[in-house]
Amino acid sequence: MKRKIISLALTLLMAAGAATGVMAADEGATGVMTPYAESADPNSFWNGATFELQRTENTNEWITRELERMSERYHINTVTIYGLENFDDAGSDEYKTHLFNELKRLDMRAVVRIESYDAENFAFTKEDAAKVMESHRALVQFVSKPENRDQVAYFALNMPVDDGTVQANLGGVNSETSKKNQVTYAEEIVRLMREETAACGFEDAKMFLSVFYGWDNTYDIPSYASAGADGYFINNYSYPEGKIPTAEDDDATLINADRLSISMETYRSQYGDAPVVIECGFHTMEYNGGAATNQTAGLVADVAAKRKAMRAMVEFYQQNYPEVRGILYFGYNLFKEEGNPPTVMDWSLEYPTRDTMPAAEGLPENGAKSVEDASSLNGWVVELPAAEDGLTFTECPPVQQLVIRYRADKDAKLGLYSGGQLKKTVTLPASSDYTELGVLLTVVEDYDLTLQAENAAGLRIDQVLLLEDMQAEYARLTGSAQAQEDEDASRGGCVTGLSGGEVAYDSSRGGEVISITYRCDEDSVLTLRSGSQQFALDLAASKDYTTLEAQIGLAPGASFSLSSDQESFVLDGVQLTGAPAPGGVGAESEDAEEPQPETQPETADASVLPYVAVGVAALALVAAIVAFALTGRKRKEQPDGEE
């Protein structure tokens, strides 16, 4: 990754830190995927990105959250939005009003796109300009209101020269009719837009026209200078020549700088030093398993190459073309199906949280910061030096077990938050080396997860695993139970020694069904204990990992442990599914005075297991035996995790 210029003081600090293997991070050196190494004043430079609006259960809350992240995490100060005129329901401006209020609060800007047109009948005529103006009139009037206009960076006036349907109406993109009509349309749409904004009192509204010389620079596009626009925006994407570029390539090769220069020199020949905004983006082969389609604009090998290319691209324009007033990256939260065969491409800066997440790819909160640490798995870790410092992961997968890889100078108390609520507080024992701690935690799919320090403990987090199942090797082990490596296990680890020890899971989500993944040379009896209750499950011998499902009715928050009567028994992990059972196994009674003695194990045959329910108002054991469904199946091969 190409870093921004670092001051002498910071350079000396990093040199001093190198002796300990820990270096302070400049803003551009973290795992954050952004083209912008630092924040910028939007009055000086537009650090922009396409923002794909979404309607959610709470759209206004979502807008606020995403704009804050764009500003704080990605250093974005300007958003461009397609289809803003249709975002609200008919007759309503609720979401647009909230959007512009939040832009004002965060000192951000919006590019208002005048984009939509009737391709079948469009021919760059004055009549087309009038129709486009009319279809966007309500939007123009809304953003031109006194309370909104200060947040408008400029109006982006689309010139759809890349639309094959439009060019067919004109005899081709390089026909004399097309070139003549383009100039006519540019002059008319700028004139109509100036009239409309002036009528609304928006006297200094800026009009930028789109300029496009073709993906291969073969379009003979006329100058639109006669339209008197305030500036221009240009699509200028890198294209690989030969092999797909990687992070090992130099910057010029990575972004195909020679090709980018052709468009820029053509622009200069027509518009001199008139302000221009660059629209560009990158996607990866890695996202689609290494397969490439015919959409090669902005294509690089992987995320590392993408991160480096974005920074290199911004520096290329800032160092060589002072007329570049801003960059609009395509796009902040955009995954778009393109190419042949159609493939979803990862243009986005923001990726959903994966099950294995380097801490540096999370969002540091308050005083948390990324630091370089050679002793970590990922090279960069997140340090939480004080209480209320946090680390957030967005749009998480469903989680039943969280595994935190960390080190801490002293016992660290950590609050785990999801959906805006404190879910659990855990203590991470002091450790001078990186170690892992597993915690049972329920996070609903697509919810956020925040790890927040509750004390100052010198805590550094290297990596977190967000697991939908509960791996045995990360549970609490007692007696002779030991975690072992096993390449055949779902995540490369298992637990042995359960004939003299236990795997304990504390404060589970509960659930109707428990799935147990194991292998064992002989038939075995697995004992499940939860509080004073105890059950026996007959498991058939299996040389390969097999999953057993049984209805057990665990209560919300129930703790339980597993042990076996066979030395050869190996436990991979368990998973709880279905609704937790209030008052079921593991339920606590507020009226209990003393714990009841454990019952003796009951042995069930291969198709029937005991089911015991505990009354809410009394701890007395109510014996009730219910049929258990036992189904053994070979465990499916696990897909490789994303790196």
XYZ file of C-alpha atoms in Angstrom:
643
model
C 0.000 0.000 0.000
C 1.361 3.408 -0.956
C 1.252 5.647 2.086
C 0.865 9.403 2.339
C 3.943 11.494 3.119
C 4.781 11.127 6.796
C 6.189 13.962 8.904
C 9.714 13.712 10.305
C 8.350 13.418 13.842
C 6.160 10.459 12.928
C 9.005 8.843 11.008
C 11.220 9.042 14.100
C 8.416 7.618 16.223
C 8.039 4.669 13.878
C 11.768 4.058 13.897
C 11.733 3.967 17.687
C 8.759 1.604 17.672
C 10.452 -0.805 15.275
C 12.677 -2.059 18.061
C 9.640 -3.440 19.901
C 7.848 -4.674 16.787
C 4.971 -2.193 17.311
C 4.646 0.973 15.228
C 2.034 3.704 15.312
C -0.124 3.785 12.189
C -0.681 6.787 9.977
C -4.285 7.060 8.849
C -3.570 5.512 5.492
C -1.811 2.416 6.776
C -4.702 0.562 8.373
C -6.740 -2.156 6.754
C -9.462 0.343 5.800
C -10.342 0.104 2.115
C -10.360 3.716 0.909
C -8.717 5.798 -1.822
C -8.214 8.693 0.591
C -5.275 8.662 2.975
C -6.607 11.627 4.912
C -9.616 13.873 5.281
C -9.973 16.940 3.058
C -11.917 20.195 3.167
C -14.740 19.772 0.621
C -14.238 23.401 -0.364
C -10.751 22.435 -1.562
C -11.006 18.844 -2.828
C -13.899 16.428 -3.197
C -13.042 13.043 -1.679
C -16.059 11.447 -3.305
C -17.809 8.112 -3.736
C -21.009 6.767 -5.238
C -23.498 6.110 -2.432
C -26.156 3.521 -3.263
C -29.251 4.515 -1.316
C -31.318 1.765 0.287
C -34.723 1.603 1.914
C -34.508 -0.273 5.215
C -36.681 -0.822 8.280
C -35.333 2.510 9.529
C -34.052 4.333 6.461
C -33.157 7.570 8.235
C -31.138 5.713 10.868
C -29.327 3.826 8.096
C -28.515 7.066 6.239
C -27.060 8.606 9.403
C -24.950 5.548 10.177
C -23.562 5.214 6.662
C -22.738 8.901 6.224
C -20.922 8.921 9.566
C -18.873 5.899 8.511
C -18.080 7.410 5.148
C -16.802 10.561 6.800
C -14.982 9.095 9.786
C -13.701 5.788 8.430
C -13.211 6.377 4.715
C -12.444 10.135 4.681
C -15.240 10.706 2.152
C -16.610 14.246 2.104
C -18.791 14.081 -1.033
C -21.413 11.585 -2.204
C -22.877 11.098 -5.646
C -26.277 9.423 -5.759
C -28.086 7.901 -8.710
C -31.895 8.098 -8.735
C -32.257 10.581 -5.861
C -35.373 11.965 -7.568
C -37.136 8.629 -6.954
C -35.865 7.802 -3.465
C -38.919 9.104 -1.576
C -42.485 7.960 -1.958
C -44.632 10.133 -4.232
C -45.451 13.445 -2.576
C -42.820 13.007 0.166
C -39.355 14.476 0.735
C -38.746 12.751 4.080
C -35.612 10.795 3.209
C -34.070 13.481 1.017
C -34.620 16.008 3.821
C -32.920 13.742 6.356
C -30.078 13.072 3.924
C -29.357 16.775 3.411
C -29.704 17.527 7.128
C -27.088 14.893 7.873
C -24.806 16.130 5.096
C -24.959 19.576 6.689
C -24.234 18.214 10.171
C -21.193 16.303 8.910
C -19.997 19.097 6.565
C -20.347 16.818 3.558
C -21.462 17.584 -0.002
C -23.709 15.917 -2.557
C -23.348 15.676 -6.319
C -26.857 16.005 -7.757
C -27.039 13.854 -10.869
C -29.253 14.890 -13.783
C -29.024 11.448 -15.264
C -32.283 9.820 -16.422
C -33.429 9.957 -20.050
C -35.529 8.029 -22.596
C -32.839 6.099 -24.480
C -35.162 4.817 -27.217
C -35.979 8.331 -28.398
C -33.012 10.373 -27.163
C -30.930 12.159 -29.828
C -29.212 15.078 -28.033
C -31.832 17.604 -29.177
C -33.175 20.714 -27.449
C -36.435 18.861 -26.966
C -34.562 16.079 -25.153
C -32.978 18.665 -22.876
C -36.419 20.067 -22.024
C -37.736 16.573 -21.187
C -34.737 15.779 -18.984
C -35.115 19.112 -17.199
C -38.802 18.506 -16.587
C -38.266 14.986 -15.183
C -35.731 16.362 -12.679
C -37.464 19.682 -11.899
C -38.815 18.652 -8.493
C -35.382 17.386 -7.432
C -33.660 20.571 -8.640
C -36.177 22.686 -6.739
C -35.704 20.616 -3.586
C -31.907 20.819 -3.500
C -32.009 24.514 -4.450
C -33.891 25.426 -1.273
C -31.896 27.769 1.010
C -31.516 25.047 3.644
C -30.124 22.534 1.128
C -28.127 24.411 -1.490
C -24.939 24.780 0.570
C -24.538 21.003 0.533
C -24.624 20.796 -3.296
C -21.120 20.369 -4.695
C -22.375 20.613 -8.284
C -25.029 19.356 -10.658
C -23.664 16.462 -12.763
C -25.261 16.812 -16.217
C -25.121 13.499 -18.033
C -24.082 13.296 -21.703
C -24.972 9.648 -22.555
C -22.474 9.203 -25.397
C -21.687 5.650 -24.210
C -25.273 4.470 -24.725
C -25.398 2.324 -27.872
C -29.154 2.819 -28.235
C -28.728 6.594 -28.272
C -25.868 6.478 -30.767
C -27.880 4.206 -33.068
C -30.416 7.025 -33.266
C -27.645 9.293 -34.578
C -25.682 7.075 -36.941
C -22.930 6.129 -34.501
C -20.891 7.790 -31.787
C -18.445 9.451 -34.191
C -20.987 10.567 -36.801
C -21.204 14.251 -37.672
C -24.845 14.294 -36.544
C -23.916 12.893 -33.157
C -21.097 15.390 -32.642
C -23.223 18.372 -33.724
C -26.183 17.342 -31.565
C -24.009 16.762 -28.514
C -22.921 20.391 -28.525
C -26.505 21.572 -29.024
C -27.720 19.470 -26.114
C -24.859 20.546 -23.822
C -25.618 24.221 -24.445
C -29.355 23.744 -23.888
C -29.215 21.617 -20.728
C -26.752 24.023 -19.088
C -29.004 26.969 -20.024
C -32.163 25.320 -18.692
C -30.468 24.268 -15.472
C -29.143 27.775 -14.855
C -32.605 29.227 -15.418
C -34.259 26.793 -13.020
C -31.718 27.127 -10.206
C -31.664 30.927 -10.541
C -35.486 30.977 -10.312
C -35.095 29.103 -7.014
C -32.588 31.661 -5.729
C -29.613 29.323 -6.188
C -27.572 31.859 -8.131
C -24.133 30.258 -7.775
C -25.121 26.668 -8.602
C -22.277 24.843 -10.368
C -22.938 22.912 -13.590
C -20.536 20.128 -14.576
C -20.920 18.273 -17.898
C -19.871 14.658 -18.394
C -17.063 13.989 -20.868
C -16.305 10.497 -22.129
C -13.715 9.575 -24.764
C -14.637 5.891 -24.824
C -13.300 2.982 -22.821
C -10.470 2.704 -25.360
C -10.150 6.453 -26.134
C -11.550 6.018 -29.665
C -14.598 8.301 -29.346
C -14.234 11.526 -31.335
C -16.031 13.734 -28.837
C -16.460 17.437 -29.663
C -15.672 20.178 -27.169
C -18.604 21.362 -25.059
C -16.821 24.568 -24.038
C -19.442 26.722 -25.773
C -22.023 25.552 -23.207
C -20.236 27.583 -20.510
C -20.263 24.852 -17.859
C -18.406 25.457 -14.602
C -16.488 22.211 -14.948
C -16.590 18.633 -16.195
C -16.471 15.070 -14.946
C -14.837 12.246 -16.831
C -14.985 8.435 -16.610
C -11.373 7.306 -16.723
C -10.804 3.684 -15.707
C -7.564 1.754 -15.785
C -7.464 -1.367 -17.967
C -4.996 -4.217 -17.525
C -2.616 -4.829 -20.401
C -1.670 -8.492 -20.508
C -1.703 -10.040 -17.053
C -4.042 -8.829 -14.345
C -2.041 -6.457 -12.090
C -1.166 -7.399 -8.514
C 0.064 -5.537 -5.458
C 3.607 -6.514 -6.478
C 3.403 -4.294 -9.576
C 4.579 -0.692 -9.474
C 1.947 2.034 -9.293
C 2.100 3.009 -12.954
C 1.538 -0.576 -14.060
C -1.145 -1.189 -11.468
C -3.339 1.686 -12.694
C -2.150 1.663 -16.327
C -1.040 5.286 -16.018
C -0.157 5.622 -19.712
C -3.725 4.866 -20.701
C -5.176 7.277 -18.133
C -2.880 10.000 -19.467
C -4.331 9.742 -22.987
C -7.801 10.806 -21.821
C -6.379 13.566 -19.632
C -4.279 15.056 -22.419
C -7.300 15.012 -24.752
C -9.298 16.783 -22.034
C -6.613 19.455 -21.659
C -6.572 20.047 -25.405
C -10.288 20.884 -25.289
C -10.778 22.547 -21.898
C -7.363 23.696 -20.705
C -7.252 23.970 -16.931
C -11.031 23.937 -16.385
C -11.996 22.048 -13.199
C -12.595 18.329 -13.693
C -13.703 15.451 -11.455
C -12.504 11.894 -12.137
C -14.980 9.013 -11.837
C -13.257 5.628 -11.508
C -13.180 2.408 -9.507
C -11.646 -1.043 -9.046
C -12.920 -4.596 -8.664
C -11.069 -7.884 -8.139
C -10.721 -11.341 -9.618
C -10.330 -12.646 -6.071
C -13.962 -11.811 -5.253
C -15.116 -14.267 -7.913
C -12.685 -17.050 -7.156
C -10.079 -15.888 -9.666
C -12.431 -15.924 -12.662
C -12.477 -12.958 -15.023
C -15.276 -11.738 -17.286
C -15.168 -9.356 -20.218
C -15.639 -6.414 -17.840
C -12.001 -5.549 -17.293
C -12.373 -1.846 -16.467
C -10.633 -1.355 -13.126
C -9.852 -5.064 -12.778
C -7.041 -6.070 -10.405
C -6.044 -9.386 -8.892
C -7.144 -9.088 -5.280
C -8.025 -6.839 -2.361
C -4.379 -5.982 -1.656
C -3.944 -4.799 -5.241
C -7.226 -2.889 -5.088
C -6.222 -1.050 -1.921
C -2.879 -0.067 -3.414
C -4.399 0.877 -6.789
C -6.928 3.248 -5.229
C -4.220 5.216 -3.420
C -1.973 5.193 -6.479
C -4.797 6.484 -8.649
C -5.535 9.462 -6.365
C -1.848 10.357 -6.160
C -1.506 10.096 -9.948
C -4.117 12.788 -10.524
C -3.122 15.026 -7.641
C 0.548 15.034 -8.629
C 0.096 15.426 -12.389
C -3.176 17.270 -12.995
C -3.861 20.291 -10.782
C -7.139 20.880 -12.630
C -8.548 17.737 -10.966
C -10.922 19.140 -8.350
C -11.996 15.792 -6.939
C -12.333 12.022 -7.281
C -15.644 10.165 -7.282
C -14.938 6.536 -6.484
C -17.382 3.963 -7.867
C -18.670 3.074 -5.340
C -18.757 3.137 -1.543
C -21.277 0.309 -0.995
C -21.765 -1.011 -4.509
C -21.691 -4.659 -5.591
C -22.949 -4.707 -9.181
C -23.637 -7.466 -11.687
C -21.840 -6.772 -14.950
C -19.951 -8.458 -17.772
C -20.455 -11.622 -19.786
C -21.128 -14.003 -18.207
C -22.934 -11.729 -15.697
C -20.872 -11.558 -12.514
C -21.283 -9.606 -9.291
C -18.276 -7.303 -9.005
C -16.855 -5.880 -5.799
C -16.525 -2.196 -6.631
C -17.394 -1.460 -3.007
C -15.159 0.036 -0.345
C -17.244 -1.507 2.407
C -17.266 -5.311 2.499
C -19.627 -7.302 4.744
C -17.967 -8.797 7.786
C -16.580 -12.290 7.173
C -16.273 -15.094 9.673
C -12.528 -14.424 9.972
C -11.758 -10.722 10.425
C -8.381 -9.077 10.986
C -9.013 -6.410 13.608
C -7.508 -3.735 11.335
C -10.440 -4.196 8.947
C -12.887 -3.203 11.683
C -13.902 0.354 12.552
C -11.917 1.867 15.460
C -14.155 3.865 17.813
C -13.238 6.772 20.095
C -9.509 6.484 20.940
C -8.922 3.064 19.389
C -6.261 3.026 16.672
C -4.478 0.662 14.325
C -0.842 -0.097 15.067
C 1.643 -2.237 13.222
C 2.730 -5.329 15.142
C 5.141 -7.843 13.632
C 4.243 -10.457 16.258
C 0.585 -10.600 15.180
C -0.988 -12.833 12.561
C -2.011 -9.957 10.342
C 0.778 -7.407 10.774
C -1.668 -4.770 11.985
C -3.717 -4.849 15.191
C -6.181 -2.494 16.863
C -5.169 -1.009 20.195
C -7.862 -0.043 22.720
C -5.847 2.004 25.231
C -8.677 3.427 27.371
C -12.179 2.684 28.626
C -14.888 3.251 25.973
C -12.436 2.687 23.106
C -14.056 0.256 20.729
C -13.832 -1.840 17.584
C -16.921 -2.317 15.391
C -17.690 -4.844 12.668
C -20.659 -4.127 10.400
C -23.168 -6.419 8.703
C -21.971 -9.503 10.556
C -22.775 -13.111 9.660
C -24.940 -14.968 12.197
C -22.834 -15.664 15.281
C -23.060 -18.168 18.142
C -19.418 -18.070 19.195
C -16.947 -15.201 19.124
C -13.213 -15.942 19.289
C -10.948 -13.014 20.147
C -7.204 -13.154 19.475
C -5.579 -10.550 21.732
C -2.862 -9.614 24.127
C -3.184 -7.395 27.213
C -0.913 -5.960 29.886
C -3.481 -6.784 32.587
C -6.922 -8.343 32.813
C -9.067 -6.517 30.264
C -12.806 -6.108 30.684
C -14.588 -6.025 27.347
C -18.207 -5.159 26.650
C -19.814 -6.882 23.655
C -22.575 -4.848 21.989
C -24.926 -5.707 19.131
C -28.063 -3.993 17.916
C -27.252 -1.091 20.242
C -27.490 -3.331 23.335
C -24.874 -4.699 25.710
C -24.994 -8.459 25.134
C -22.255 -9.603 27.494
C -19.216 -8.415 29.461
C -16.176 -10.687 29.474
C -12.735 -10.607 31.056
C -9.711 -11.276 28.880
C -6.936 -12.561 31.176
C -3.651 -10.702 30.934
C -1.289 -12.202 28.354
C 2.083 -10.998 27.081
C 1.682 -13.125 23.925
C -1.254 -13.239 21.541
C -3.786 -15.768 22.750
C -7.362 -16.710 21.892
C -10.499 -16.677 23.992
C -13.838 -18.127 22.890
C -17.093 -16.539 24.061
C -20.651 -17.691 23.390
C -22.465 -14.730 21.878
C -25.552 -14.349 19.728
C -25.378 -11.835 16.877
C -28.223 -11.760 14.385
C -27.247 -11.812 10.705
C -26.488 -8.346 9.253
C -26.303 -6.746 12.704
C -23.248 -4.840 13.913
C -20.892 -6.026 16.643
C -18.856 -3.689 18.845
C -16.078 -4.744 21.215
C -15.678 -1.951 23.772
C -12.949 -1.702 26.413
C -14.296 -1.173 29.926
C -10.902 -0.453 31.464
C -7.374 0.593 30.487
C -5.462 -2.666 30.130
C -3.045 -2.217 27.208
C -5.414 -4.320 25.088
C -4.522 -5.096 21.472
C -6.846 -7.158 19.267
C -5.317 -9.034 16.350
C -8.240 -10.970 14.903
C -11.770 -12.098 15.653
C -13.642 -15.173 14.471
C -17.416 -14.824 14.151
C -18.679 -18.408 14.105
C -22.165 -19.710 13.439
C -21.281 -22.956 15.210
C -19.542 -23.394 18.565
C -16.131 -24.898 18.023
C -14.974 -27.270 20.750
C -11.358 -26.064 20.729
C -12.500 -22.568 21.790
C -14.797 -23.774 24.602
C -13.864 -24.004 28.279
C -12.015 -27.307 28.770
C -11.780 -29.197 32.059
C -10.052 -32.351 33.271
C -8.163 -34.239 30.574
C -9.929 -32.468 27.677
C -7.370 -30.991 25.277
C -7.567 -28.950 22.101
C -5.798 -30.589 19.157
C -5.074 -29.681 15.553
C -6.989 -31.744 12.999
C -7.034 -30.850 9.320
C -10.252 -32.836 8.852
C -12.123 -30.813 11.481
C -14.280 -27.928 10.281
C -11.821 -25.204 11.331
C -8.698 -27.297 11.769
C -9.160 -28.015 15.462
C -10.938 -30.475 17.777
C -10.980 -31.674 21.376
C -9.883 -35.084 22.672
C -9.719 -36.577 26.184
C -13.447 -36.315 26.891
C -13.499 -39.652 28.733
C -11.825 -37.847 31.646
C -12.767 -34.251 30.963
C -15.472 -31.964 29.618
C -16.094 -29.336 26.967
C -18.123 -26.585 28.648
C -20.207 -23.925 26.917
C -21.257 -21.054 29.179
C -24.409 -18.942 28.683
C -25.537 -20.271 25.302
C -28.313 -18.848 23.151
C -30.415 -21.932 23.879
C -32.381 -23.698 21.198
C -34.719 -26.528 20.324
C -32.134 -28.656 18.498
C -28.483 -29.352 19.264
C -26.207 -30.583 16.452
C -23.047 -32.404 17.537
C -20.200 -33.013 15.102
C -17.849 -35.805 16.221
C -15.923 -38.927 15.287
C -15.269 -42.039 17.368
C -13.805 -45.495 16.720
C -16.503 -47.251 18.791
C -20.111 -46.665 19.677
C -20.143 -44.152 22.484
C -22.375 -42.480 25.023
C -22.121 -38.695 25.121
C -23.245 -37.121 28.386
C -24.781 -33.632 28.304
C -24.997 -31.829 31.651
C -26.815 -28.569 32.251
C -27.024 -27.491 35.871
C -28.556 -30.329 37.856
C -29.813 -32.105 34.750
C -28.013 -34.836 32.886
C -28.723 -36.704 29.651
C -27.108 -39.528 27.718
C -26.971 -39.685 23.937
C -26.014 -42.911 22.159
C -23.675 -42.128 19.252
C -22.799 -44.623 16.567
C -19.141 -45.215 15.717
C -17.821 -43.185 12.788
C -14.291 -42.952 11.425
C -15.160 -39.649 9.683
C -16.732 -36.585 11.222
C -20.500 -37.038 11.473
C -23.232 -34.730 12.733
C -25.964 -35.874 15.128
C -29.073 -33.743 15.633
C -31.224 -34.104 18.766
C -34.108 -32.179 20.265
C -33.053 -31.084 23.722
C -34.994 -27.852 24.411
C -32.211 -25.751 25.959
C -33.403 -22.598 27.697
C -32.102 -19.118 26.802
C -28.748 -18.571 28.500
C -28.328 -22.219 29.442
C -24.809 -23.433 30.173
C -23.965 -27.031 29.399
C -21.043 -29.451 29.128
C -20.258 -32.572 27.118
C -18.218 -35.673 28.013
C -17.876 -39.194 26.611
C -17.336 -42.744 27.835
C -14.857 -43.520 25.017
C -11.201 -42.492 24.873
C -11.345 -42.372 21.062
C -14.168 -39.805 21.041
C -13.241 -36.549 19.252
C -15.505 -33.485 19.331
C -15.389 -30.936 16.494
C -18.153 -28.631 17.679
C -21.855 -28.070 18.289
C -24.566 -25.769 17.009
C -27.911 -24.725 18.480
C -30.880 -24.032 16.219
C -34.561 -23.340 16.657
C -36.242 -21.182 19.251
C -34.817 -21.359 22.788
C -37.167 -23.049 25.236
C -38.168 -20.789 28.182
C -38.347 -22.955 31.259
C -36.555 -25.751 29.454
C -33.257 -27.485 30.116
C -30.837 -25.195 31.889
C -33.512 -22.693 32.986
C -32.853 -20.907 36.250
C -35.556 -20.557 38.895
C -35.776 -17.398 40.965
C -37.359 -19.425 43.769
C -34.520 -21.919 44.096
C -32.955 -22.002 47.574
C -30.388 -24.733 47.105
C -29.046 -26.520 44.020
C -30.512 -29.962 43.494
C -28.176 -32.978 43.343
C -27.254 -34.207 39.886
C -29.293 -37.082 38.534
C -27.562 -40.175 37.300
C -27.065 -40.523 33.535
C -29.868 -42.193 31.683
C -28.952 -44.298 28.691
C -31.085 -43.882 25.585
C -31.158 -46.118 22.560
C -30.387 -44.813 19.071
C -33.828 -43.275 18.564
C -35.141 -42.191 21.977
C -33.662 -39.672 24.409
C -35.039 -38.162 27.627
C -36.470 -34.664 27.565
C -36.747 -32.817 30.858
C -38.493 -29.519 31.477
C -37.871 -27.393 34.550
C -40.820 -25.305 35.808
C -40.261 -21.569 35.980
C -41.661 -21.242 39.495
C -39.943 -24.288 40.980
C -36.656 -26.051 40.574
C -38.124 -29.490 41.211
C -37.279 -31.733 38.304
C -40.278 -32.680 36.226
C -39.562 -35.981 34.578
C -40.996 -36.225 31.108
C -39.606 -38.358 28.373
C -40.072 -37.267 24.804
C -38.938 -38.881 21.574
C -35.683 -37.519 20.257
C -34.884 -37.506 16.575
C -31.401 -38.766 16.032
C -30.093 -38.376 12.520
C -26.462 -39.079 11.666
C -25.039 -37.618 8.501
C -21.609 -37.133 7.017
C -20.366 -33.602 7.572
C -20.243 -31.577 4.381
C -16.929 -30.187 3.326
C -16.506 -26.640 4.591
C -15.826 -23.945 1.992
C -12.518 -22.193 2.251
C -12.825 -19.017 4.319
C -12.211 -15.662 2.643
C -8.816 -14.241 3.317
